[in-house]
Amino acid sequence: MNNFRKYFSESTLSLILGVLVVLVLGLVAYKIFKGRNVVPTELTQKVTEVSTPSGELTSPTASVALPVEHTVTAGETLWSIAQRYYRSGYNWVDISKANGIKNGNKIAVGQKLTIPEVSVRKPVAVSSQVKVTPVVKSSAISTEKYTVLKGDSLWSVSVRAYGDGFRWKEIASANKLVNPRLIHAGNVLTIPRP
């Protein structure tokens, strides 16, 4: 060991050991994830069918009489199996429930799954109309006393009293507040006037 230290400094040894650790971890990660289908191709395809908001579920379009038993093959996911039988990957949830699968990512090659007879799930179109709710503007504070309402902050009170949120410090000082961030509904604040 001492001969080895003659040729390499401590920082060089640390660098070499660090590189070895990174290489070993990289190889282990490669072995673990090597053949795993991370994102099913069905998820990357554009959704072209959208049902009306009143009909979230439609009848099955598959030509196979359900229920049926399916044996999982390499590369299959619950999504791809649902695509095959229902022409909708969203039915993977029904397959999972029918087979008592708690984690949909953990199905094994050769595993037998019951494909239940259920309605086909389709994505529901989201309305592009946005509801606009009017903002109720708080009235200006013109009195020297103000009762705090739920949702008030010193900043909002200062804006309503002075038209300037940065003057909240004046209100905090006039009321000898220990913690200016903490005011409660029902508190009566003195609003200093020039």
PDB file of C-alpha atoms in Angstrom, residues 171-179:
ATOM      1  CA  ILE A 171     -50.088  50.271  10.673  1.00  0.00           C
ATOM      2  CA  ALA A 172     -47.982  47.588  12.395  1.00  0.00           C
ATOM      3  CA  SER A 173     -46.122  50.232  14.442  1.00  0.00           C
ATOM      4  CA  ALA A 174     -49.279  52.147  15.410  1.00  0.00           C
ATOM      5  CA  ASN A 175     -50.870  48.921  16.672  1.00  0.00           C
ATOM      6  CA  LYS A 176     -47.680  47.616  18.353  1.00  0.00           C
ATOM      7  CA  LEU A 177     -47.993  44.282  16.530  1.00  0.00           C
ATOM      8  CA  VAL A 178     -45.425  41.709  17.693  1.00  0.00           C
ATOM      9  CA  ASN A 179     -45.846  39.641  14.522  1.00  0.00           C
TER      10      ASN A 179
END
